[in-house]
XYZ file of C-alpha atoms in Angstrom:
666
model
C 9.323 8.060 81.285
C 6.043 9.681 80.497
C 5.628 11.682 83.696
C 5.295 15.438 83.636
C 6.046 17.938 86.395
C 3.090 18.142 88.767
C 3.270 21.930 88.673
C 4.636 23.376 85.389
C 6.246 26.799 85.536
C 3.499 29.320 86.162
C 3.664 33.093 85.981
C 4.866 33.448 89.557
C 7.658 30.933 89.060
C 8.775 32.654 85.880
C 8.764 35.973 87.681
C 10.912 34.477 90.419
C 13.414 33.169 87.861
C 13.515 36.554 86.173
C 14.384 38.125 89.496
C 17.196 35.605 89.980
C 18.601 36.408 86.539
C 18.393 40.150 87.198
C 20.287 39.689 90.460
C 22.954 37.637 88.717
C 23.453 40.268 86.029
C 23.491 43.087 88.577
C 26.345 41.383 90.435
C 28.171 40.065 87.378
C 28.264 43.067 85.032
C 30.511 45.212 87.289
C 33.070 42.351 87.218
C 32.689 42.208 83.448
C 33.281 45.950 83.019
C 36.451 45.771 85.071
C 37.760 42.781 83.165
C 37.048 44.463 79.829
C 39.413 47.250 80.855
C 42.066 44.810 82.101
C 41.795 42.756 78.919
C 42.246 45.789 76.657
C 45.329 46.807 78.656
C 46.713 43.296 78.313
C 46.103 43.286 74.561
C 47.776 46.650 74.013
C 50.772 45.737 76.178
C 51.268 42.568 74.143
C 51.142 44.494 70.884
C 53.802 46.910 72.110
C 55.912 44.413 74.049
C 58.698 42.098 72.825
C 57.573 39.236 70.635
C 58.424 35.615 71.281
C 61.864 34.707 69.904
C 60.538 31.410 68.555
C 57.182 32.043 66.949
C 55.031 29.772 64.852
C 56.676 28.331 61.754
C 53.546 27.010 60.045
C 51.198 29.244 58.132
C 48.062 30.108 60.038
C 44.933 28.417 58.724
C 41.898 30.684 58.638
C 39.332 27.940 58.226
C 38.918 26.608 61.752
C 36.692 25.151 62.960
C 33.565 23.758 61.406
C 31.369 20.694 61.400
C 30.069 18.905 58.366
C 26.321 18.722 58.077
C 25.192 15.199 58.877
C 21.704 13.818 58.296
C 19.847 10.551 58.174
C 16.967 8.482 59.606
C 16.831 7.655 63.315
C 14.180 6.642 65.823
C 13.468 8.822 68.840
C 11.744 8.241 72.153
C 9.235 11.110 72.313
C 5.645 12.064 72.972
C 3.336 11.695 75.974
C 3.256 8.876 76.693
C 6.658 8.372 75.075
C 7.200 5.811 72.354
C 9.873 5.073 69.786
C 9.013 6.905 66.564
C 10.898 7.250 63.240
C 12.333 10.690 62.473
C 14.757 12.316 60.057
C 17.605 13.955 61.963
C 19.913 16.759 60.784
C 23.054 18.084 62.450
C 23.468 21.576 61.020
C 26.818 23.112 60.217
C 26.403 25.467 63.191
C 26.212 22.479 65.531
C 22.465 22.618 66.051
C 20.536 19.346 66.013
C 17.085 19.244 64.372
C 14.636 16.423 63.772
C 11.740 16.158 61.329
C 8.810 13.803 60.939
C 10.273 12.474 57.676
C 12.908 13.247 55.066
C 10.484 14.980 52.697
C 9.532 17.457 55.411
C 13.173 18.453 55.705
C 13.771 18.626 51.946
C 10.658 20.773 51.434
C 11.745 23.280 54.076
C 9.076 22.266 56.577
C 9.134 22.981 60.292
C 11.152 20.635 62.464
C 9.581 18.646 65.281
C 12.290 19.847 67.627
C 15.799 21.249 67.809
C 18.528 21.889 70.343
C 21.966 23.406 70.667
C 24.424 20.695 71.671
C 26.262 22.798 74.254
C 26.815 20.888 77.488
C 25.470 17.542 76.318
C 27.215 14.221 76.936
C 26.749 11.410 74.427
C 26.227 7.856 75.696
C 26.027 4.793 73.443
C 25.423 2.262 76.231
C 21.845 1.685 77.325
C 22.941 0.184 80.621
C 25.136 3.193 81.402
C 22.307 5.580 80.587
C 19.834 3.726 82.815
C 22.304 3.891 85.706
C 22.608 7.627 85.153
C 18.824 7.997 85.077
C 18.475 5.999 88.298
C 21.003 8.278 90.015
C 18.791 11.329 89.372
C 16.155 10.060 91.807
C 17.918 7.504 94.028
C 15.231 7.722 96.712
C 12.701 6.056 94.400
C 14.892 3.223 93.119
C 13.126 -0.098 92.932
C 9.854 1.451 91.821
C 10.641 1.734 88.121
C 9.481 -1.746 87.283
C 5.943 -0.727 88.251
C 5.805 2.110 85.739
C 4.673 1.096 82.271
C 6.404 3.960 80.384
C 9.729 2.823 81.831
C 9.425 -0.424 79.952
C 10.204 1.458 76.763
C 13.719 1.967 78.028
C 13.855 -1.529 79.483
C 13.502 -2.981 75.982
C 17.040 -3.437 74.615
C 18.008 -0.850 72.016
C 20.571 -2.177 69.548
C 22.343 1.033 68.540
C 21.365 3.789 71.029
C 22.451 7.429 71.061
C 21.565 9.050 74.410
C 22.227 12.779 74.809
C 22.343 13.709 78.488
C 22.505 17.256 79.895
C 22.700 18.277 83.570
C 19.966 20.931 83.167
C 18.022 19.942 80.075
C 15.663 17.260 78.802
C 17.448 14.107 77.721
C 17.273 13.080 74.071
C 17.006 9.373 73.277
C 17.762 8.241 69.718
C 18.498 4.922 68.085
C 20.225 4.129 64.793
C 19.386 1.254 62.471
C 22.918 -0.112 62.111
C 26.225 -0.020 63.941
C 27.762 1.928 61.070
C 25.057 4.595 61.307
C 25.503 4.772 65.073
C 29.257 5.267 64.648
C 28.799 8.026 62.067
C 26.280 9.838 64.269
C 28.522 9.455 67.298
C 31.408 11.189 65.527
C 29.166 13.946 64.172
C 27.458 14.629 67.510
C 30.727 14.648 69.434
C 32.143 17.130 66.930
C 29.102 19.370 67.336
C 29.281 19.202 71.133
C 32.948 20.225 71.145
C 32.496 22.964 68.566
C 29.631 24.619 70.424
C 31.276 24.159 73.794
C 34.561 25.935 73.051
C 33.254 29.014 71.231
C 34.515 31.421 73.913
C 37.781 29.590 74.497
C 38.666 29.805 70.806
C 37.854 33.479 70.419
C 40.666 35.962 69.807
C 38.688 38.912 71.163
C 39.665 40.579 74.449
C 35.953 40.756 75.245
C 35.740 36.949 75.306
C 38.776 36.702 77.564
C 37.295 39.398 79.794
C 34.028 37.504 80.050
C 35.735 34.271 81.132
C 37.830 36.130 83.709
C 34.725 37.897 85.001
C 32.906 34.575 85.432
C 35.836 33.200 87.389
C 36.019 36.279 89.642
C 32.264 36.339 90.169
C 32.303 32.713 91.279
C 35.300 33.308 93.529
C 33.371 36.105 95.227
C 30.593 33.545 95.757
C 33.130 31.198 97.410
C 33.685 28.838 94.442
C 37.389 28.543 93.602
C 37.583 25.281 91.661
C 37.762 25.327 87.873
C 35.133 23.248 86.038
C 33.206 22.973 82.775
C 30.710 25.750 83.505
C 32.417 28.038 80.955
C 31.610 25.792 77.986
C 29.233 27.506 75.570
C 28.309 31.065 74.621
C 28.230 33.808 77.248
C 24.477 33.515 77.739
C 24.804 29.733 78.097
C 27.651 30.144 80.589
C 25.682 32.537 82.802
C 22.709 30.185 82.598
C 24.868 27.281 83.785
C 26.259 29.400 86.626
C 22.775 30.300 87.875
C 21.429 26.783 87.401
C 24.226 25.380 89.553
C 23.486 27.950 92.232
C 19.763 27.220 92.220
C 19.836 23.454 91.728
C 19.917 22.365 95.417
C 16.944 24.566 96.352
C 15.059 23.618 93.184
C 15.590 19.948 93.869
C 14.453 20.216 97.466
C 11.329 22.238 96.616
C 10.026 20.505 93.500
C 11.361 16.943 93.320
C 9.122 15.557 96.098
C 6.018 16.850 94.299
C 6.736 15.211 90.959
C 4.365 12.494 89.853
C 5.468 8.980 89.079
C 8.275 6.899 90.487
C 11.616 5.529 89.445
C 12.732 6.456 85.949
C 9.405 8.059 85.085
C 10.017 10.498 87.905
C 13.586 11.104 86.762
C 12.291 11.828 83.258
C 9.785 14.324 84.689
C 12.609 15.954 86.636
C 14.629 16.502 83.437
C 11.569 18.087 81.780
C 11.160 20.475 84.688
C 14.856 21.370 84.564
C 14.518 21.975 80.837
C 11.719 24.482 81.429
C 13.742 26.286 84.114
C 16.850 26.292 81.911
C 14.918 27.765 78.970
C 13.522 30.575 81.145
C 16.933 31.411 82.619
C 18.630 31.298 79.200
C 16.051 33.689 77.753
C 16.607 36.119 80.620
C 20.403 35.933 80.419
C 20.309 36.437 76.647
C 18.049 39.471 76.980
C 20.239 40.978 79.697
C 23.469 40.560 77.752
C 21.798 41.906 74.621
C 20.733 45.009 76.552
C 24.313 45.418 77.794
C 25.779 45.221 74.296
C 25.518 48.947 73.357
C 27.200 49.910 76.625
C 29.932 47.355 75.978
C 30.515 48.755 72.481
C 30.957 52.256 73.861
C 33.123 51.053 76.738
C 35.523 49.153 74.478
C 35.895 52.113 72.144
C 36.516 54.414 75.082
C 39.015 52.057 76.712
C 41.059 51.799 73.524
C 41.293 55.602 73.320
C 42.128 56.182 76.967
C 44.456 53.257 77.715
C 46.728 53.325 74.658
C 48.211 56.813 75.300
C 48.870 55.999 78.973
C 49.922 52.381 78.608
C 53.548 52.959 79.655
C 52.505 54.727 82.835
C 49.951 52.022 83.634
C 52.457 49.218 83.154
C 55.096 50.969 85.277
C 52.612 51.476 88.085
C 51.480 47.876 87.831
C 55.098 46.713 88.085
C 55.712 48.880 91.178
C 52.630 47.637 92.990
C 53.352 44.049 91.947
C 56.864 44.268 93.400
C 55.608 45.476 96.767
C 52.812 42.924 96.823
C 55.220 40.128 95.979
C 57.366 41.073 98.957
C 54.397 41.158 101.321
C 52.931 37.768 100.384
C 56.149 35.890 99.591
C 56.214 33.968 102.858
C 52.661 32.532 102.829
C 52.792 31.994 99.066
C 56.067 30.057 99.107
C 54.864 27.998 102.053
C 51.660 27.086 100.198
C 53.513 26.193 97.003
C 56.073 24.015 98.783
C 53.478 22.255 100.911
C 50.621 21.767 98.433
C 51.787 22.263 94.846
C 55.385 21.042 94.616
C 54.670 17.405 95.632
C 52.070 16.954 92.860
C 53.435 19.261 90.166
C 55.823 16.740 88.493
C 53.072 14.153 88.020
C 50.585 16.725 86.758
C 53.086 18.159 84.242
C 54.097 14.700 83.022
C 50.470 13.602 82.595
C 49.598 16.816 80.737
C 52.617 16.267 78.516
C 51.611 12.678 77.729
C 48.100 13.848 76.891
C 49.090 16.490 74.368
C 52.244 14.751 73.098
C 50.425 11.571 72.077
C 47.688 13.538 70.349
C 50.129 15.676 68.346
C 52.262 12.672 67.428
C 49.137 11.093 65.951
C 48.593 14.307 63.974
C 52.152 14.119 62.637
C 51.653 10.525 61.539
C 48.431 11.342 59.672
C 50.023 14.403 58.100
C 53.038 12.450 56.842
C 50.795 9.730 55.429
C 48.671 12.308 53.617
C 51.693 13.987 52.025
C 53.100 10.614 51.011
C 49.828 9.704 49.316
C 49.948 12.903 47.273
C 53.491 12.230 46.065
C 52.627 8.630 45.241
C 49.473 9.651 43.367
C 51.380 12.296 41.427
C 53.755 9.671 40.059
C 50.885 7.352 39.192
C 48.265 9.681 37.718
C 49.260 13.365 37.438
C 46.092 14.645 35.809
C 43.404 12.122 36.637
C 40.270 12.304 38.693
C 41.809 10.184 41.444
C 44.644 12.674 41.839
C 42.244 15.583 42.163
C 40.249 13.581 44.693
C 43.461 12.952 46.659
C 44.225 16.671 46.787
C 40.700 17.379 47.969
C 40.941 14.681 50.669
C 44.250 16.099 51.840
C 42.743 19.568 52.176
C 39.830 18.091 54.137
C 41.966 16.155 56.626
C 41.487 18.548 59.585
C 37.695 18.271 59.238
C 37.540 14.522 58.632
C 36.147 13.332 61.969
C 36.783 9.651 61.270
C 40.407 10.344 60.341
C 41.074 12.756 63.224
C 39.445 10.407 65.719
C 42.831 8.746 66.202
C 44.235 12.038 67.487
C 41.154 12.833 69.550
C 41.223 9.460 71.309
C 44.822 10.066 72.371
C 43.680 13.267 74.086
C 41.170 11.226 76.095
C 43.442 8.407 77.249
C 44.908 10.195 80.288
C 41.604 11.787 81.292
C 40.978 9.477 84.255
C 44.510 9.665 85.646
C 44.734 13.424 85.236
C 41.318 13.875 86.798
C 42.480 11.979 89.890
C 45.604 14.124 90.178
C 43.727 17.405 89.721
C 40.631 16.680 91.830
C 42.310 17.422 95.200
C 42.932 20.958 93.906
C 39.243 21.446 93.099
C 39.757 21.125 89.343
C 36.733 19.500 87.701
C 37.163 20.790 84.147
C 38.404 17.623 82.483
C 35.963 17.906 79.577
C 37.242 21.411 78.832
C 40.840 20.184 79.018
C 40.187 17.308 76.609
C 38.358 19.652 74.235
C 41.364 21.978 74.402
C 43.768 19.206 73.425
C 41.490 18.128 70.575
C 41.102 21.700 69.304
C 44.885 22.059 69.400
C 45.360 18.881 67.354
C 42.858 20.071 64.751
C 44.448 23.530 64.594
C 47.956 22.208 64.011
C 46.715 19.793 61.371
C 44.926 22.637 59.580
C 48.029 24.854 59.761
C 50.278 22.091 58.441
C 47.927 21.268 55.563
C 47.676 24.934 54.569
C 51.478 25.274 54.747
C 52.103 22.218 52.570
C 49.697 23.352 49.867
C 51.112 26.880 49.856
C 54.714 25.674 49.572
C 53.713 23.186 46.877
C 52.208 26.020 44.864
C 55.441 27.970 45.116
C 57.779 25.194 44.002
C 55.854 23.414 41.214
C 55.843 24.612 37.618
C 54.549 23.250 34.338
C 58.157 22.713 33.193
C 58.529 19.767 35.584
C 57.743 16.188 34.745
C 56.041 13.866 37.203
C 59.173 12.517 38.871
C 60.660 15.997 39.291
C 57.407 17.320 40.735
C 57.165 14.387 43.156
C 60.746 14.995 44.299
C 59.933 18.623 45.013
C 56.845 17.611 46.959
C 59.006 15.303 49.049
C 61.314 18.218 49.878
C 58.256 20.281 50.820
C 57.169 17.378 52.994
C 60.446 17.553 54.914
C 60.142 21.307 55.420
C 56.572 21.018 56.672
C 57.454 18.275 59.147
C 60.300 20.406 60.535
C 57.950 23.357 60.933
C 55.367 21.075 62.523
C 57.917 19.803 65.026
C 58.780 23.357 66.038
C 55.167 24.459 66.390
C 54.252 21.239 68.152
C 56.884 21.807 70.826
C 55.741 25.389 71.344
C 52.102 24.296 71.523
C 52.913 21.614 74.098
C 54.601 24.126 76.390
C 51.699 26.554 76.086
C 49.202 23.789 76.740
C 50.990 22.591 79.878
C 51.558 26.100 81.237
C 47.977 27.145 80.594
C 46.296 24.079 82.016
C 48.741 23.950 84.908
C 47.474 27.406 85.828
C 43.858 26.289 85.490
C 44.500 23.416 87.894
C 46.611 25.165 90.532
C 45.787 28.901 90.456
C 42.231 28.762 91.881
C 43.428 26.391 94.613
C 46.338 28.626 95.657
C 44.052 31.672 95.657
C 41.631 29.849 97.942
C 44.432 28.863 100.321
C 45.731 32.435 100.555
C 42.276 34.023 100.683
C 41.901 34.431 104.467
C 45.250 36.107 105.118
C 46.939 37.595 102.080
C 43.944 39.534 100.807
C 44.018 41.576 103.992
C 47.171 43.179 102.590
C 45.387 44.587 99.538
C 43.692 47.701 100.992
C 47.027 49.379 101.709
C 47.773 49.337 97.958
C 44.425 50.809 96.910
C 45.728 54.367 97.048
C 48.578 53.684 94.630
C 46.246 51.975 92.174
C 43.477 54.560 92.414
C 46.005 57.355 91.850
C 46.450 56.114 88.281
C 42.771 56.785 87.617
C 42.226 53.805 85.313
C 39.801 50.944 85.804
C 42.261 48.731 83.913
C 44.338 48.383 87.105
C 42.941 46.843 90.268
C 44.724 45.585 93.355
C 42.949 42.250 93.039
C 44.095 41.866 89.430
C 47.713 42.687 90.278
C 47.550 40.324 93.257
C 46.446 37.460 91.007
C 49.134 38.330 88.442
C 51.785 38.017 91.145
C 50.535 34.590 92.216
C 50.182 33.536 88.578
C 53.784 34.534 87.921
C 55.118 32.518 90.852
C 53.112 29.475 89.756
C 54.427 29.751 86.214
C 57.983 29.833 87.499
C 57.319 26.498 89.183
C 55.675 25.070 86.067
C 58.522 26.301 83.840
C 61.137 24.722 86.099
C 59.318 21.410 85.906
C 58.985 21.763 82.136
C 62.738 22.256 81.818
C 63.325 19.067 83.770
C 60.765 17.121 81.747
C 61.492 18.474 78.263
C 65.118 19.401 78.723
C 64.227 22.785 77.252
C 66.253 25.906 77.851
C 63.888 28.340 76.182
C 60.958 28.182 78.593
C 60.491 31.784 79.663
C 58.445 33.261 82.444
C 57.749 36.944 82.092
C 54.727 38.759 83.402
C 53.266 38.810 79.901
C 53.997 35.118 79.617
C 52.093 34.610 82.831
C 49.002 35.708 80.983
C 49.209 32.827 78.531
C 46.311 30.446 78.804
C 45.034 27.323 77.019
C 44.061 27.498 73.345
C 46.035 30.775 72.934
C 46.902 31.406 69.318
C 49.226 34.142 68.142
C 49.232 36.079 64.941
C 45.604 37.046 64.450
C 44.471 40.633 64.495
C 42.418 41.242 67.632
C 38.755 42.067 67.482
C 38.058 44.126 70.556
C 34.323 43.953 70.116
C 33.330 40.319 69.933
C 29.753 39.630 70.913
C 29.684 35.970 71.816
C 26.142 36.104 73.154
C 23.616 34.077 71.298
C 26.485 32.258 69.578
C 27.536 35.465 67.845
C 30.698 35.074 65.843
C 29.540 31.702 64.564
C 29.001 32.600 60.963
C 28.479 30.353 58.001
C 31.058 30.459 55.269
C 31.312 28.559 52.047
C 35.012 28.680 51.253
C 35.410 25.590 53.358
C 38.765 24.271 52.203
C 41.875 24.706 54.320
C 43.819 26.420 51.509
C 45.294 29.829 50.711
C 42.770 32.101 49.044
C 44.490 32.291 45.662
C 46.580 29.133 45.671
C 46.591 26.969 42.606
C 45.743 24.012 44.785
C 42.674 25.929 45.923
C 41.721 26.554 42.325
C 42.267 22.968 41.307
C 39.921 21.698 43.978
C 37.185 24.030 42.887
C 37.830 23.215 39.265
C 37.894 19.475 39.783
C 34.620 19.512 41.649
C 32.981 21.731 39.089
C 34.315 19.724 36.132
C 36.107 22.837 34.952
C 36.852 22.769 31.229
C 40.593 23.144 31.741
C 40.643 19.575 33.085
C 38.920 18.308 29.983
C 41.591 19.829 27.771
C 44.653 17.938 26.639
C 47.426 18.710 29.107
C 50.691 16.828 28.816
C 50.502 13.751 31.033
C 53.845 14.455 32.705
C 52.923 18.018 33.683
C 51.465 18.405 37.221
C 49.096 21.127 36.121
C 46.660 20.343 38.905
C 48.884 22.294 41.302
C 50.349 24.979 39.121
C 47.491 26.191 36.939
C 46.852 29.729 38.143
C 43.438 31.289 37.744
C 43.145 34.751 39.254
C 39.717 35.638 40.534
C 38.313 32.133 40.538
C 38.236 31.789 44.317
C 34.536 32.671 44.203
C 33.869 29.376 42.465
C 34.313 27.620 45.781
C 31.042 29.167 46.886
C 29.200 26.829 44.548
C 31.123 23.792 45.735
C 30.215 23.665 49.405
C 26.964 22.100 50.455
C 27.731 22.564 54.135
C 26.926 25.389 56.515
C 30.021 25.945 58.635
C 31.419 28.193 61.361
C 34.564 30.277 61.254
C 36.433 30.943 64.558
C 39.907 31.604 65.830
C 40.833 29.264 68.691
C 42.040 31.071 71.734
C 42.576 30.776 75.352
C 40.624 29.549 78.221
C 41.370 31.065 81.614
């Protein structure tokens, strides 16, 4: 465990890595520019096109997502030679993990001993499982680890371990004092990993969508067609993962034999070397994307001005070229779909449905229980502290990791089965898929909670007694559950369509690559005549294949769900996982360096000026109105209006949190 790389990164090695990053950016940025144009065209066409007949019924929560700050004592395996040492660990609201020598150092604002972003990490709570993973890193030296003294530190049983493993970074080994502390840290760390991993997928901005599409196209040009978890993280982190995967075989062959030590000590040294390489690549990718930012700002502004006036002409030309392309590739495409996709599609759709259906049913159960508790508490104690605490707990339900864990576990149950079904198609993105289902569950819970509190504000008045108010809340409960059922069904269809595309589209493209792409040059003239970089023959070609795949998926959905409202238009073909409607687009998102992750203090999932919002702030601040003598039978906690008091929430929150809009993953 205590080994170090025999040759740390020197100036020449850093220079070599810089050259690799420069080459990556030089090849990637042209793809990115093209996808920025295509994404702006897509956004404008959606704004001007027909809206969905059955839109969302629930109010849209604006408070998603965030993590609660979590802190407490742990022990960590660190140092050279490594040994278990006590630390004070803090999971920040932005998902960053920090550790200090002791609690006082943290409270006094001292420097941390270390910190890391949780993007890409996997959490293990089994020491045996972690040791097997460590052994697999250097299988050629198995059997030697018993001779290495530092390894004995991991041989000693750890009662409540927390191992954070990363494919390209140094492993972090922690241990909690009790099982309860281990459980709390496990929930917090898993929440931080998911939150940091899906920052791009949840973004509403066309620039984020363009970046993900550009990564996919870049990798396809490199011969990689399977979808995987490389797109988890910020844009700089994604490009770093792409380059690390490209360089890993050569790096392993060149440096692993020269590492000192044997067995697990050698594996530990290998992770330290990877960590140094990863840090150098990440710094270069961040600098390159930062340098590209001014150009991107200008390009987005220019695209908006040039595309919007000509959008009708662009869409007509796209439709004409798509029709001709569809005719040319229909034979090979239909043959591929019948031979490869159709036999597996029913099982894939049914497994996707079970995954998301079980998770959302768990959300519905928790939601109904929460609303029932409010009505029950209202009848028992309409103006007491316990009632105010119940309202606060209800508003916090989407962010309560222990409570939501029931829903999150349901999203994980079919992971193994679905992975087996999707693997033959080159799909290795099961972690992204599970994160998508969990984000969806949290989003719908947040929307339902916000809707209930808003409707409660509208229907309750001080003229009602407790029983009357409780009866009205029960009617609101029924309305919210109906709205939830509608939105849940719509979300399930979007989830299945989007992830069905992620599983099958890259595979079909790879199967058609040798022959059908030869047809594209004859359409170049028609596309170039338009004079817009928003249209490319390759983009139209993929849209055609995407549309045919979605027809297949929709037909299977109709059989499975018995639905008659599953549509498949070209715009619908562009739907992808995590897509959320109704938010104003931000054309100029900068996701690099975790941009867009901003702290906010109004952390309750409530309307800005709702009386329920005010009551929560007031109850936590011991507002004087709650010390006054209200009539016991008057549910004033929900109906007391206080204009302009929303700022009081700023003094309530002790957590640093992020604010994002969940959106698609392509």
